[in-house]
Amino acid sequence: MSAPTNPPSSESSDNLVRIGTRRSALALRQTDLVMAALRAAHANLTFEVSAMATAGDRDKTTPLPALGKGLWTSELEARLASKDVDVVVHSLKDMPTTLPEGCELACVTKREDPRDVLVISKKHVAKGWTGLGDLPKGSVVGTSSVRRAAQLRRRYPDLVFQDVRGNIETRLNKCDAEGEGGYDAIILAAAGLLRLGYGERISQYLDSNTPGGGLLHAVGQGALGLEIRAGDERMRALLKAVEDTPTMVACFAERSVMRTLEGGCSVPIGVETEWVGEGKLRLRTVVVSVDGSRAVEDEATREVSSLAEAEAMGRELALKMAKDGAQEILDEINKGRTSGAALKVGDA
Ligand SMILES: NCc1[nH]cc(CCC(=O)O)c1CC(=O)O
C-alpha cells in the first residue's frame, strides 16, 4: 500500500472563491474591503486573492488612449474565462461599458464619495490656497483626464491643465515635488484618496453643488464593479450579499448614457446621480469639447425601480443630448483622432 496521500481538503472547490484584482495599492485595498464584506456574509466560504498587473499598469509611457479599451480589465477577464479566478473587483469607472462575451457585471457595492477633488501641492499650502480660485494665472494643474481638463478650462481659462500619470501615490509625489516640471495642484477622485487614507489632502470638492466646482465626475466613479463569468449562478447569488442596489441602479443609468454616446469610441462625459426621495433618480450629464469652448448639459429625474429602467433613462437622456449638440462635439473629437490618439474610456 502506498503512503497516505494528503487527506481530502476540508475545502472542496465549492467553498473556495478566488478573487482577481490589479496589484495597485488602491486595487488591493478595494479588494480587501470587498473580501471582508463577503467573509462577513459567508462564514462558510474561503476567499483567496490573486493579483496581477494589467496593460495599464505595465505601460507607463504610451498615452492611455492608445492602449485601447479594457487596458485595466482585459487580462483579468481572461483569468475569469480560464477559471483561474471566480470574480474580479474593478473600479467601476475603469470598466468599459460593453463587456466581452462571457463576462457579466454581477454586482456593484456601496459607492464611496464619487466627487472629483483638488489637491494643492504642499509647496503652496502654507500660502493659504485652498481652491482653484486661489491659484494664480498660469498655475499648472495635473490631470490626464480629458473630461476633467475640458470642464475646468471653461471655468478657469487662465489655468494650465497638464497630463499626470501614475498611481495615486505617484501623482501626489509629483504634485508635491519642487522645481521644473512640477504641478501646483492636481485633480483626483475623492474615492481613491479616502480609501488609501489621504483624505486630509483634499483641498476642495469640485462637484456641481460646491461653489467654484461644477465638474461632473466620471461614469461609475467611486463605485466598485464585481465581474463574473456570464451566467455563473453560484457567484451571482453569493455576491447579492454585498450589492448596494441604489448604487448599482444609479451606475447602470450612468453607464447607459456613456454606452449610448460613445458608439464604439469613448467620450469626455461627466455625470452626477442622486436619489431624490421615493425611488426617484436624478441624472445630470455633460459632454464637453476638448478645449472647453462648448458643452451640452442636461438633466432628468425619473422614478426608477430596475436596472432596465435605469438603462432606459440613461439611453433616452443620451439621445436627447446627442440631438442637442453633443453629437457635433463627438463627431469633431472622432474626426481629430488618429487611431492611436482616441480619447480613452472612463478616465485616468
Ligand atoms: N483611472 C484611475 C482610477 N480609477 C479609479 C480611481 C479612483 C477611485 C474611483 O474613482 O473609483 C482612479 C484614480 C483617480 O481617478 O483619481
Coordinates of C-alpha atoms and ligand atoms in Angstrom, one line a residue:
M1 CA 0.0 0.0 0.0
S2 CA 1.3 3.4 -0.8
A3 CA 1.7 6.1 1.8
P4 CA -1.4 8.0 2.6
T5 CA -1.8 11.0 0.3
N6 CA -3.0 14.3 1.5
P7 CA -6.2 14.0 3.4
P8 CA -9.1 15.3 1.4
S9 CA -9.1 19.1 1.8
S10 CA -11.8 20.4 4.2
E11 CA -12.4 22.9 1.5
S12 CA -13.9 21.5 -1.7
S13 CA -13.5 23.8 -4.6
D14 CA -17.2 24.6 -3.9
N15 CA -16.4 26.7 -0.9
L16 CA -13.3 28.4 -2.3
V17 CA -13.8 31.7 -4.0
R18 CA -10.9 33.2 -5.9
I19 CA -10.9 37.0 -6.3
G20 CA -8.9 38.6 -9.1
T21 CA -7.6 42.2 -8.9
R22 CA -5.0 44.5 -10.2
R23 CA -1.9 45.0 -8.0
S24 CA -2.0 48.7 -7.3
A25 CA -2.4 49.8 -3.7
L26 CA -5.9 51.1 -4.4
A27 CA -7.0 47.9 -6.2
L28 CA -5.7 45.8 -3.3
R29 CA -7.4 48.0 -0.7
Q30 CA -10.7 47.8 -2.6
T31 CA -10.4 44.1 -2.9
D32 CA -9.8 43.8 0.8
L33 CA -12.9 45.8 1.5
V34 CA -15.0 43.6 -0.8
M35 CA -13.4 40.4 0.7
A36 CA -14.1 41.5 4.3
A37 CA -17.8 42.1 3.4
L38 CA -18.0 38.8 1.6
R39 CA -16.5 37.0 4.6
A40 CA -18.9 38.6 7.0
A41 CA -21.8 37.4 4.8
H42 CA -20.5 33.9 4.1
A43 CA -18.7 32.5 7.1
N44 CA -18.6 29.0 5.5
L45 CA -16.5 30.1 2.5
T46 CA -12.8 30.6 1.9
F47 CA -11.6 33.6 -0.1
E48 CA -8.3 33.9 -1.8
V49 CA -6.9 37.0 -3.6
S50 CA -5.0 36.7 -6.9
A51 CA -3.4 40.0 -8.0
M52 CA -1.9 40.8 -11.4
A53 CA -0.7 43.7 -13.4
T54 CA -2.7 44.8 -16.5
A55 CA -1.6 46.7 -19.6
G56 CA -2.4 50.0 -18.0
D57 CA -0.1 49.1 -15.0
R58 CA 2.8 47.8 -17.1
D59 CA 3.0 50.5 -19.8
K60 CA 3.7 53.8 -18.1
T61 CA 4.6 55.8 -21.2
T62 CA 2.1 55.1 -24.0
P63 CA -0.7 57.6 -23.9
L64 CA -3.6 55.9 -22.2
P65 CA -6.0 56.3 -25.1
A66 CA -3.6 54.3 -27.4
L67 CA -3.7 51.3 -25.1
G68 CA -7.4 51.0 -26.1
K69 CA -10.4 49.9 -24.1
G70 CA -10.0 47.3 -21.4
L71 CA -6.5 48.5 -20.6
W72 CA -7.2 47.9 -16.8
T73 CA -9.6 44.9 -17.3
S74 CA -8.8 42.6 -20.2
E75 CA -6.2 40.4 -18.6
L76 CA -8.3 39.9 -15.6
E77 CA -11.3 38.9 -17.7
A78 CA -9.1 36.3 -19.4
R79 CA -8.4 34.8 -16.0
L80 CA -12.1 34.8 -15.3
A81 CA -12.7 32.9 -18.5
S82 CA -10.0 30.4 -17.8
K83 CA -11.4 29.9 -14.3
D84 CA -8.3 31.0 -12.5
V85 CA -10.5 33.4 -10.6
D86 CA -14.3 33.5 -10.0
V87 CA -14.8 37.2 -9.6
V88 CA -12.9 40.3 -10.4
V89 CA -13.1 43.5 -8.3
H90 CA -12.7 46.6 -10.5
S91 CA -13.0 50.3 -10.0
L92 CA -16.3 50.6 -12.0
K93 CA -15.1 53.6 -13.8
D94 CA -12.3 51.6 -15.4
M95 CA -14.7 49.0 -16.8
P96 CA -15.7 49.5 -20.4
T97 CA -19.5 50.0 -20.8
T98 CA -19.7 46.9 -23.1
L99 CA -18.1 43.8 -21.6
P100 CA -16.5 41.0 -23.5
E101 CA -18.7 38.0 -24.4
G102 CA -18.8 35.6 -21.5
C103 CA -18.5 38.3 -18.8
E104 CA -21.1 39.8 -16.6
L105 CA -21.2 42.8 -14.3
A106 CA -23.0 41.0 -11.4
C107 CA -22.7 43.4 -8.5
V108 CA -22.0 47.0 -7.6
T109 CA -21.1 47.7 -4.0
K110 CA -21.8 50.8 -1.9
R111 CA -20.3 53.8 -3.5
E112 CA -17.6 55.9 -1.9
D113 CA -17.7 59.7 -2.4
P114 CA -18.0 60.0 -6.2
R115 CA -16.7 63.6 -6.5
D116 CA -13.5 64.9 -8.0
V117 CA -11.4 66.9 -5.7
L118 CA -8.5 69.4 -5.8
V119 CA -5.2 68.5 -4.1
I120 CA -2.9 71.5 -3.7
S121 CA 0.9 71.0 -3.7
K122 CA 2.5 71.0 -0.3
K123 CA 4.7 73.8 -1.7
H124 CA 1.7 76.1 -1.6
V125 CA -0.4 75.0 1.3
A126 CA 1.4 77.5 3.6
K127 CA 0.1 80.3 1.3
G128 CA -3.4 79.5 2.4
W129 CA -4.6 78.5 -1.0
T130 CA -7.5 76.1 -0.8
G131 CA -9.3 76.2 -4.1
L132 CA -8.9 76.6 -7.8
G133 CA -9.9 80.2 -7.4
D134 CA -6.8 80.9 -5.3
L135 CA -4.3 79.6 -8.0
P136 CA -2.6 82.5 -9.8
K137 CA -2.9 82.7 -13.6
G138 CA -0.7 80.2 -15.3
S139 CA -0.7 77.7 -12.5
V140 CA -0.2 74.1 -13.6
V141 CA -2.9 71.7 -12.7
G142 CA -2.3 68.0 -13.3
T143 CA -4.9 65.7 -14.7
S144 CA -4.7 63.2 -17.6
S145 CA -8.5 63.1 -17.9
V146 CA -9.9 65.0 -20.9
R147 CA -13.2 65.1 -19.0
R148 CA -11.7 66.9 -16.1
A149 CA -9.5 69.3 -18.1
A150 CA -12.2 70.2 -20.6
Q151 CA -14.8 71.0 -18.0
L152 CA -12.4 73.0 -15.8
R153 CA -11.0 75.0 -18.8
R154 CA -14.4 76.5 -19.2
R155 CA -14.4 77.9 -15.7
Y156 CA -10.7 78.5 -15.3
P157 CA -9.3 79.6 -18.6
D158 CA -6.2 81.1 -17.0
L159 CA -5.0 77.8 -15.5
V160 CA -2.8 75.3 -17.4
F161 CA -4.0 71.7 -17.4
Q162 CA -1.3 69.2 -17.9
D163 CA -1.0 65.4 -18.1
V164 CA 0.0 63.4 -14.9
R165 CA 0.3 59.7 -15.0
G166 CA 0.9 57.0 -12.3
N167 CA -1.0 55.6 -9.4
I168 CA -2.3 57.8 -6.6
E169 CA 0.9 57.9 -4.5
T170 CA 3.0 58.7 -7.6
R171 CA 0.7 61.5 -8.6
L172 CA 0.7 63.0 -5.0
N173 CA 4.5 62.9 -5.1
K174 CA 4.7 64.5 -8.5
C175 CA 2.3 67.2 -7.2
D176 CA 4.4 68.0 -4.2
A177 CA 7.8 67.9 -6.0
E178 CA 9.8 71.1 -6.1
G179 CA 11.3 72.6 -9.3
E180 CA 10.9 72.1 -13.0
G181 CA 8.0 70.0 -14.3
G182 CA 6.1 70.2 -11.1
Y183 CA 2.5 70.8 -10.5
D184 CA 0.8 73.5 -8.4
A185 CA -2.2 71.2 -7.9
I186 CA -3.7 68.0 -9.2
I187 CA -7.3 66.7 -9.6
L188 CA -8.1 63.3 -8.3
A189 CA -11.2 61.2 -7.3
A190 CA -12.1 61.6 -3.7
A191 CA -12.8 57.9 -3.5
G192 CA -9.2 56.8 -4.2
L193 CA -7.8 59.3 -1.7
L194 CA -10.3 58.3 1.0
R195 CA -9.8 54.6 0.6
L196 CA -6.0 55.0 0.8
G197 CA -6.1 57.3 3.9
Y198 CA -5.2 60.5 2.1
G199 CA -8.5 62.3 2.9
E200 CA -6.6 65.2 4.6
R201 CA -5.1 66.1 1.2
I202 CA -8.5 67.1 -0.2
S203 CA -8.5 70.9 -0.5
Q204 CA -11.7 71.5 -2.5
Y205 CA -14.6 69.4 -3.7
L206 CA -15.4 70.1 -7.3
D207 CA -18.9 68.8 -7.9
S208 CA -21.8 70.9 -9.2
N209 CA -23.1 71.7 -5.7
T210 CA -19.8 73.2 -4.4
P211 CA -19.0 76.8 -5.2
G212 CA -16.1 77.0 -7.7
G213 CA -16.7 73.4 -8.6
G214 CA -19.1 72.4 -11.4
L215 CA -17.1 69.4 -12.5
L216 CA -19.3 66.4 -13.2
H217 CA -17.5 63.1 -12.3
A218 CA -16.7 60.1 -14.4
V219 CA -19.3 57.4 -15.1
G220 CA -19.1 54.9 -12.2
Q221 CA -16.6 56.9 -10.3
G222 CA -16.3 55.9 -6.6
A223 CA -18.1 52.6 -7.2
L224 CA -16.7 49.0 -7.4
G225 CA -17.9 46.6 -10.0
L226 CA -17.8 42.9 -9.4
E227 CA -17.4 40.9 -12.7
I228 CA -18.1 37.2 -13.1
R229 CA -18.5 34.6 -15.8
A230 CA -21.8 35.2 -17.5
G231 CA -24.5 33.0 -16.1
D232 CA -22.5 31.9 -13.1
E233 CA -25.5 31.5 -10.8
R234 CA -23.5 30.5 -7.7
M235 CA -21.3 33.6 -7.8
R236 CA -24.3 35.8 -8.7
A237 CA -26.2 34.6 -5.6
L238 CA -23.2 34.8 -3.4
L239 CA -22.4 38.4 -4.4
K240 CA -26.0 39.6 -3.7
A241 CA -25.0 39.9 -0.1
V242 CA -22.6 42.8 -0.9
E243 CA -24.7 44.6 -3.5
D244 CA -25.9 48.1 -2.9
T245 CA -28.9 48.4 -5.1
P246 CA -29.3 52.2 -5.1
T247 CA -25.6 52.5 -6.2
M248 CA -26.0 49.7 -8.8
V249 CA -29.1 51.2 -10.3
A250 CA -27.6 54.7 -10.4
C251 CA -24.4 53.4 -12.0
F252 CA -26.4 51.4 -14.7
A253 CA -28.0 54.7 -15.6
E254 CA -24.6 56.4 -15.9
R255 CA -23.1 53.6 -17.9
S256 CA -26.1 53.6 -20.3
V257 CA -25.5 57.3 -21.0
M258 CA -21.9 56.6 -21.9
R259 CA -22.6 53.5 -23.9
T260 CA -25.2 55.3 -26.0
L261 CA -23.0 58.3 -26.7
E262 CA -19.7 56.6 -27.4
G263 CA -20.8 54.4 -30.3
G264 CA -17.7 52.4 -30.2
C265 CA -15.5 55.3 -29.2
S266 CA -15.2 57.0 -25.9
V267 CA -16.2 60.5 -24.9
P268 CA -15.4 63.2 -22.4
I269 CA -18.7 62.9 -20.5
G270 CA -19.4 63.9 -16.9
V271 CA -22.3 62.7 -14.8
E272 CA -23.9 63.1 -11.4
T273 CA -26.6 60.9 -10.0
E274 CA -28.6 61.4 -6.8
W275 CA -31.6 59.6 -5.3
V276 CA -34.1 62.4 -4.6
G277 CA -36.7 60.8 -2.4
E278 CA -39.2 57.9 -3.1
G279 CA -37.3 55.9 -5.7
K280 CA -36.6 58.9 -7.9
L281 CA -33.2 59.2 -9.6
R282 CA -31.8 62.5 -10.8
L283 CA -29.3 62.2 -13.5
R284 CA -27.1 65.1 -14.6
T285 CA -24.9 64.9 -17.6
V286 CA -22.4 67.0 -19.6
V287 CA -20.5 66.4 -22.8
V288 CA -17.7 69.0 -23.4
S289 CA -15.5 69.8 -26.4
V290 CA -11.8 69.1 -25.6
D291 CA -10.9 72.8 -25.4
G292 CA -13.8 73.5 -23.2
S293 CA -15.3 76.0 -25.6
R294 CA -18.6 74.1 -25.9
A295 CA -20.7 71.9 -23.6
V296 CA -24.1 70.3 -23.7
E297 CA -25.6 69.8 -20.3
D298 CA -28.8 68.1 -19.4
E299 CA -30.6 66.5 -16.5
A300 CA -33.6 64.2 -15.9
T301 CA -35.4 63.0 -12.8
R302 CA -37.4 59.8 -13.0
E303 CA -38.8 57.0 -10.9
V304 CA -36.5 54.1 -11.5
S305 CA -37.0 50.6 -9.9
S306 CA -34.9 48.3 -12.0
L307 CA -31.6 48.1 -13.9
A308 CA -33.6 48.0 -17.2
E309 CA -35.4 51.2 -16.3
A310 CA -32.1 52.8 -15.3
E311 CA -30.6 51.9 -18.6
A312 CA -33.6 53.2 -20.5
M313 CA -33.4 56.5 -18.6
G314 CA -29.7 56.9 -19.4
R315 CA -30.2 56.0 -23.1
E316 CA -33.0 58.5 -23.5
L317 CA -31.1 61.3 -21.9
A318 CA -28.1 60.5 -24.1
L319 CA -30.1 60.5 -27.3
K320 CA -31.6 63.9 -26.3
M321 CA -28.1 65.3 -25.7
A322 CA -26.9 63.9 -29.0
K323 CA -29.7 65.9 -30.7
D324 CA -29.0 69.0 -28.7
G325 CA -25.4 69.3 -29.9
A326 CA -23.5 66.5 -28.2
Q327 CA -23.3 64.6 -31.4
E328 CA -21.4 67.5 -33.1
I329 CA -18.9 67.6 -30.3
L330 CA -18.4 63.9 -30.6
D331 CA -18.0 63.9 -34.3
E332 CA -15.4 66.6 -34.1
I333 CA -13.5 64.6 -31.5
N334 CA -13.6 61.5 -33.6
K335 CA -12.5 63.3 -36.7
G336 CA -9.5 64.8 -34.9
R337 CA -8.4 61.4 -33.8
T338 CA -5.7 59.3 -35.3
S339 CA -6.1 55.7 -34.4
G340 CA -3.6 55.9 -31.7
A341 CA -4.9 59.1 -30.1
A342 CA -8.5 58.1 -29.4
L343 CA -9.9 59.5 -26.2
K344 CA -10.0 56.8 -23.7
V345 CA -12.9 55.2 -22.0
G346 CA -13.6 56.3 -18.5
D347 CA -10.6 58.2 -17.4
A348 CA -7.5 58.4 -15.5
Ligands
LIG1 N1 -8.3 55.8 -13.5 C1 -7.6 55.6 -12.3 C2 -8.6 55.5 -11.2 N2 -9.5 54.5 -11.2 C3 -10.3 54.7 -10.0 C4 -9.8 55.7 -9.3 C5 -10.3 56.3 -8.1 C6 -11.4 55.5 -7.4 C7 -12.7 55.6 -8.2 O1 -13.0 56.6 -8.9 O2 -13.5 54.7 -8.0 C8 -8.7 56.3 -10.0 C9 -7.8 57.4 -9.7 C10 -8.4 58.8 -9.9 O3 -9.2 59.0 -10.8 O4 -8.2 59.7 -9.1

